[in-house]
PDB file of C-alpha atoms in Angstrom:
ATOM      1  CA  MET A 245     -95.289 -62.283 178.854  1.00  0.00           C
ATOM      2  CA  ILE A 246     -97.995 -61.844 181.499  1.00  0.00           C
ATOM      3  CA  GLY A 247     -99.756 -64.775 183.125  1.00  0.00           C
ATOM      4  CA  PHE A 248    -103.001 -64.163 184.978  1.00  0.00           C
ATOM      5  CA  ASP A 249    -106.294 -65.641 186.126  1.00  0.00           C
ATOM      6  CA  ALA A 250    -109.401 -64.338 187.910  1.00  0.00           C
ATOM      7  CA  ASP A 251    -107.369 -63.515 191.039  1.00  0.00           C
ATOM      8  CA  PRO A 252    -105.349 -60.303 190.452  1.00  0.00           C
ATOM      9  CA  SER A 253    -102.762 -61.416 193.019  1.00  0.00           C
ATOM     10  CA  HIS A 254    -101.857 -64.264 190.640  1.00  0.00           C
ATOM     11  CA  THR A 255    -100.649 -61.919 187.888  1.00  0.00           C
ATOM     12  CA  VAL A 256     -97.110 -62.903 186.903  1.00  0.00           C
ATOM     13  CA  ARG A 257     -94.781 -60.864 184.699  1.00  0.00           C
ATOM     14  CA  SER A 258     -92.185 -63.027 182.938  1.00  0.00           C
ATOM     15  CA  ALA A 259     -88.497 -62.245 182.460  1.00  0.00           C
ATOM     16  CA  SER A 260     -89.406 -61.422 178.834  1.00  0.00           C
ATOM     17  CA  TYR A 261     -91.899 -58.843 180.087  1.00  0.00           C
ATOM     18  CA  TRP A 262     -89.208 -57.206 182.229  1.00  0.00           C
ATOM     19  CA  GLN A 263     -86.743 -57.191 179.323  1.00  0.00           C
ATOM     20  CA  GLN A 264     -89.298 -55.351 177.189  1.00  0.00           C
ATOM     21  CA  TRP A 265     -90.049 -53.008 180.101  1.00  0.00           C
ATOM     22  CA  LEU A 266     -86.346 -52.130 180.472  1.00  0.00           C
ATOM     23  CA  PHE A 267     -85.917 -51.452 176.772  1.00  0.00           C
ATOM     24  CA  ALA A 268     -89.066 -49.290 176.675  1.00  0.00           C
ATOM     25  CA  HIS A 269     -88.248 -47.403 179.885  1.00  0.00           C
ATOM     26  CA  TYR A 270     -84.661 -46.586 178.839  1.00  0.00           C
ATOM     27  CA  ARG A 271     -85.104 -46.072 175.121  1.00  0.00           C
ATOM     28  CA  GLY A 272     -83.554 -42.684 174.304  1.00  0.00           C
ATOM     29  CA  THR A 273     -84.391 -40.409 171.398  1.00  0.00           C
ATOM     30  CA  GLN A 274     -81.619 -41.383 168.980  1.00  0.00           C
ATOM     31  CA  SER A 275     -79.280 -44.324 168.463  1.00  0.00           C
ATOM     32  CA  LEU A 276     -75.569 -43.788 168.997  1.00  0.00           C
ATOM     33  CA  PRO A 277     -72.710 -45.414 167.108  1.00  0.00           C
ATOM     34  CA  ILE A 278     -70.490 -47.754 169.097  1.00  0.00           C
ATOM     35  CA  THR A 279     -66.936 -48.601 168.116  1.00  0.00           C
ATOM     36  CA  ASN A 280     -65.721 -51.906 169.470  1.00  0.00           C
ATOM     37  CA  SER A 281     -61.942 -51.946 169.770  1.00  0.00           C
ATOM     38  CA  GLU A 282     -61.613 -55.499 171.132  1.00  0.00           C
ATOM     39  CA  GLY A 283     -63.304 -58.519 169.636  1.00  0.00           C
ATOM     40  CA  ASP A 284     -66.822 -58.673 168.342  1.00  0.00           C
ATOM     41  CA  TYR A 285     -70.288 -59.527 169.576  1.00  0.00           C
ATOM     42  CA  ASN A 286     -70.617 -62.667 171.689  1.00  0.00           C
ATOM     43  CA  PRO A 287     -70.664 -63.099 174.646  1.00  0.00           C
ATOM     44  CA  LEU A 288     -71.595 -59.421 175.016  1.00  0.00           C
ATOM     45  CA  PHE A 289     -74.287 -57.711 172.963  1.00  0.00           C
ATOM     46  CA  TRP A 290     -74.905 -53.981 173.238  1.00  0.00           C
ATOM     47  CA  GLY A 291     -76.647 -50.883 171.994  1.00  0.00           C
ATOM     48  CA  ALA A 292     -76.577 -47.223 172.995  1.00  0.00           C
ATOM     49  CA  THR A 293     -79.027 -44.346 172.768  1.00  0.00           C
ATOM     50  CA  LEU A 294     -79.060 -40.693 173.700  1.00  0.00           C
ATOM     51  CA  ASP A 295     -82.035 -39.230 175.570  1.00  0.00           C
ATOM     52  CA  GLU A 296     -81.946 -35.544 174.647  1.00  0.00           C
ATOM     53  CA  GLY A 297     -84.747 -34.635 177.080  1.00  0.00           C
ATOM     54  CA  LYS A 298     -82.983 -36.169 180.095  1.00  0.00           C
ATOM     55  CA  ASN A 299     -79.469 -35.386 178.797  1.00  0.00           C
ATOM     56  CA  CYS A 300     -78.189 -38.911 179.321  1.00  0.00           C
ATOM     57  CA  VAL A 301     -76.821 -41.891 177.426  1.00  0.00           C
ATOM     58  CA  TYR A 302     -78.288 -45.369 177.907  1.00  0.00           C
ATOM     59  CA  LEU A 303     -75.975 -48.314 177.283  1.00  0.00           C
ATOM     60  CA  LYS A 304     -77.762 -51.681 177.143  1.00  0.00           C
ATOM     61  CA  ILE A 305     -75.515 -54.704 177.627  1.00  0.00           C
ATOM     62  CA  ILE A 306     -76.405 -58.389 177.521  1.00  0.00           C
ATOM     63  CA  ASN A 307     -73.949 -61.008 178.764  1.00  0.00           C
ATOM     64  CA  ILE A 308     -74.868 -64.536 177.624  1.00  0.00           C
ATOM     65  CA  LEU A 309     -71.789 -66.134 179.189  1.00  0.00           C
ATOM     66  CA  GLY A 310     -71.744 -68.043 182.479  1.00  0.00           C
ATOM     67  CA  ASP A 311     -68.917 -65.808 183.760  1.00  0.00           C
ATOM     68  CA  SER A 312     -68.571 -62.085 184.221  1.00  0.00           C
ATOM     69  CA  VAL A 313     -66.938 -60.226 181.324  1.00  0.00           C
ATOM     70  CA  PRO A 314     -64.739 -57.130 181.752  1.00  0.00           C
ATOM     71  CA  LEU A 315     -65.996 -54.063 179.896  1.00  0.00           C
ATOM     72  CA  THR A 316     -64.355 -50.698 179.255  1.00  0.00           C
ATOM     73  CA  VAL A 317     -66.479 -47.853 177.909  1.00  0.00           C
ATOM     74  CA  ASN A 318     -64.916 -44.655 176.611  1.00  0.00           C
ATOM     75  CA  ILE A 319     -67.403 -41.819 176.357  1.00  0.00           C
ATOM     76  CA  PRO A 320     -66.311 -38.861 174.222  1.00  0.00           C
ATOM     77  CA  GLN A 321     -67.532 -36.319 176.770  1.00  0.00           C
ATOM     78  CA  PRO A 322     -67.586 -36.104 180.559  1.00  0.00           C
ATOM     79  CA  TYR A 323     -70.523 -37.514 182.483  1.00  0.00           C
ATOM     80  CA  LYS A 324     -71.741 -36.456 185.937  1.00  0.00           C
ATOM     81  CA  SER A 325     -72.825 -39.841 187.238  1.00  0.00           C
ATOM     82  CA  VAL A 326     -73.635 -43.391 186.218  1.00  0.00           C
ATOM     83  CA  ASN A 327     -76.274 -45.711 187.580  1.00  0.00           C
ATOM     84  CA  GLY A 328     -77.724 -48.944 186.363  1.00  0.00           C
ATOM     85  CA  THR A 329     -80.544 -51.441 186.388  1.00  0.00           C
ATOM     86  CA  ILE A 330     -79.942 -55.167 186.014  1.00  0.00           C
ATOM     87  CA  LEU A 331     -82.144 -58.125 185.100  1.00  0.00           C
ATOM     88  CA  THR A 332     -80.611 -61.408 186.247  1.00  0.00           C
ATOM     89  CA  ALA A 333     -81.125 -64.297 188.646  1.00  0.00           C
ATOM     90  CA  ALA A 334     -78.964 -66.613 190.712  1.00  0.00           C
ATOM     91  CA  ASP A 335     -79.922 -69.600 188.544  1.00  0.00           C
ATOM     92  CA  LEU A 336     -80.115 -69.661 184.750  1.00  0.00           C
ATOM     93  CA  ASN A 337     -83.341 -71.678 185.006  1.00  0.00           C
ATOM     94  CA  SER A 338     -85.075 -69.166 187.284  1.00  0.00           C
ATOM     95  CA  TYR A 339     -88.497 -67.874 186.315  1.00  0.00           C
ATOM     96  CA  ASN A 340     -91.422 -66.017 187.867  1.00  0.00           C
ATOM     97  CA  TYR A 341     -94.520 -67.912 188.919  1.00  0.00           C
ATOM     98  CA  ILE A 342     -97.646 -67.340 191.030  1.00  0.00           C
ATOM     99  CA  TYR A 343     -96.017 -67.859 194.420  1.00  0.00           C
ATOM    100  CA  ASN A 344     -92.664 -66.341 193.464  1.00  0.00           C
ATOM    101  CA  GLN A 345     -93.467 -63.370 191.238  1.00  0.00           C
ATOM    102  CA  THR A 346     -90.190 -61.524 191.852  1.00  0.00           C
ATOM    103  CA  GLU A 347     -87.539 -64.150 191.127  1.00  0.00           C
ATOM    104  CA  VAL A 348     -86.474 -62.359 187.920  1.00  0.00           C
ATOM    105  CA  VAL A 349     -87.174 -58.621 188.074  1.00  0.00           C
ATOM    106  CA  PRO A 350     -85.111 -55.487 187.344  1.00  0.00           C
ATOM    107  CA  LYS A 351     -83.071 -54.326 190.319  1.00  0.00           C
ATOM    108  CA  PRO A 352     -80.898 -51.274 190.931  1.00  0.00           C
ATOM    109  CA  LEU A 353     -77.280 -51.998 190.182  1.00  0.00           C
ATOM    110  CA  SER A 354     -74.582 -51.193 192.695  1.00  0.00           C
ATOM    111  CA  ILE A 355     -71.707 -49.661 190.752  1.00  0.00           C
ATOM    112  CA  PRO A 356     -68.427 -49.155 192.614  1.00  0.00           C
ATOM    113  CA  ALA A 357     -67.033 -45.619 192.560  1.00  0.00           C
ATOM    114  CA  SER A 358     -63.750 -47.055 191.242  1.00  0.00           C
ATOM    115  CA  ALA A 359     -65.486 -47.990 187.965  1.00  0.00           C
ATOM    116  CA  SER A 360     -65.583 -44.370 186.794  1.00  0.00           C
ATOM    117  CA  THR A 361     -62.563 -42.383 185.723  1.00  0.00           C
ATOM    118  CA  PRO A 362     -63.467 -38.686 185.742  1.00  0.00           C
ATOM    119  CA  ALA A 363     -62.680 -36.800 182.578  1.00  0.00           C
ATOM    120  CA  SER A 364     -60.705 -33.627 182.437  1.00  0.00           C
ATOM    121  CA  TYR A 365     -62.758 -30.622 181.404  1.00  0.00           C
ATOM    122  CA  GLY A 366     -63.876 -31.144 177.817  1.00  0.00           C
ATOM    123  CA  GLY A 367     -62.186 -34.538 177.593  1.00  0.00           C
ATOM    124  CA  ALA A 368     -63.363 -38.121 177.320  1.00  0.00           C
ATOM    125  CA  ALA A 369     -64.452 -40.248 180.265  1.00  0.00           C
ATOM    126  CA  LYS A 370     -63.749 -43.930 180.951  1.00  0.00           C
ATOM    127  CA  PHE A 371     -65.932 -46.499 182.700  1.00  0.00           C
ATOM    128  CA  GLN A 372     -64.626 -49.980 183.579  1.00  0.00           C
ATOM    129  CA  TRP A 373     -66.801 -52.724 184.994  1.00  0.00           C
ATOM    130  CA  ASP A 374     -67.332 -56.487 185.008  1.00  0.00           C
ATOM    131  CA  VAL A 375     -70.664 -57.353 183.367  1.00  0.00           C
ATOM    132  CA  PRO A 376     -72.299 -60.042 185.549  1.00  0.00           C
ATOM    133  CA  ARG A 377     -72.984 -63.480 184.071  1.00  0.00           C
ATOM    134  CA  PHE A 378     -76.309 -64.173 182.351  1.00  0.00           C
ATOM    135  CA  SER A 379     -77.504 -60.589 182.688  1.00  0.00           C
ATOM    136  CA  LEU A 380     -79.191 -57.740 180.883  1.00  0.00           C
ATOM    137  CA  THR A 381     -77.988 -54.387 182.195  1.00  0.00           C
ATOM    138  CA  VAL A 382     -78.923 -50.812 181.361  1.00  0.00           C
ATOM    139  CA  LEU A 383     -76.340 -48.214 182.351  1.00  0.00           C
ATOM    140  CA  GLN A 384     -77.426 -44.575 182.475  1.00  0.00           C
ATOM    141  CA  PHE A 385     -74.673 -41.998 182.052  1.00  0.00           C
ATOM    142  CA  ASP A 386     -75.947 -38.550 183.094  1.00  0.00           C
ATOM    143  CA  LEU A 387     -74.201 -35.909 180.985  1.00  0.00           C
TER     144      LEU A 387
END
């Protein structure tokens, strides 16, 4: 997961390292149930947790398909904002190496304002978005 030699500037963190980093950084305090109303796993894989200390929900989504996949998330309570972090690359065969250590690293995700449908007071909220191809994304819904 980490390649290195005597020169500290040659330290390389692999895509696997960054996947583990994302899952550890956005881990939550308890797992949440997810009800899938359309289809099953594949090409999307997901998991959700609640972070009680930060009062947010983390939704981790992996898209293994070579095309973007539409996703609709219904959250049973309103959320204030949503932001995300994505791990992907332009080429499926991309990797990090000594002279290109940042080819595959987590990056802030630009989420269009139109993706969120505000909830009425006390009601559910909806989030619609196209999950980019060959990506691992963590969405953070601030409650």
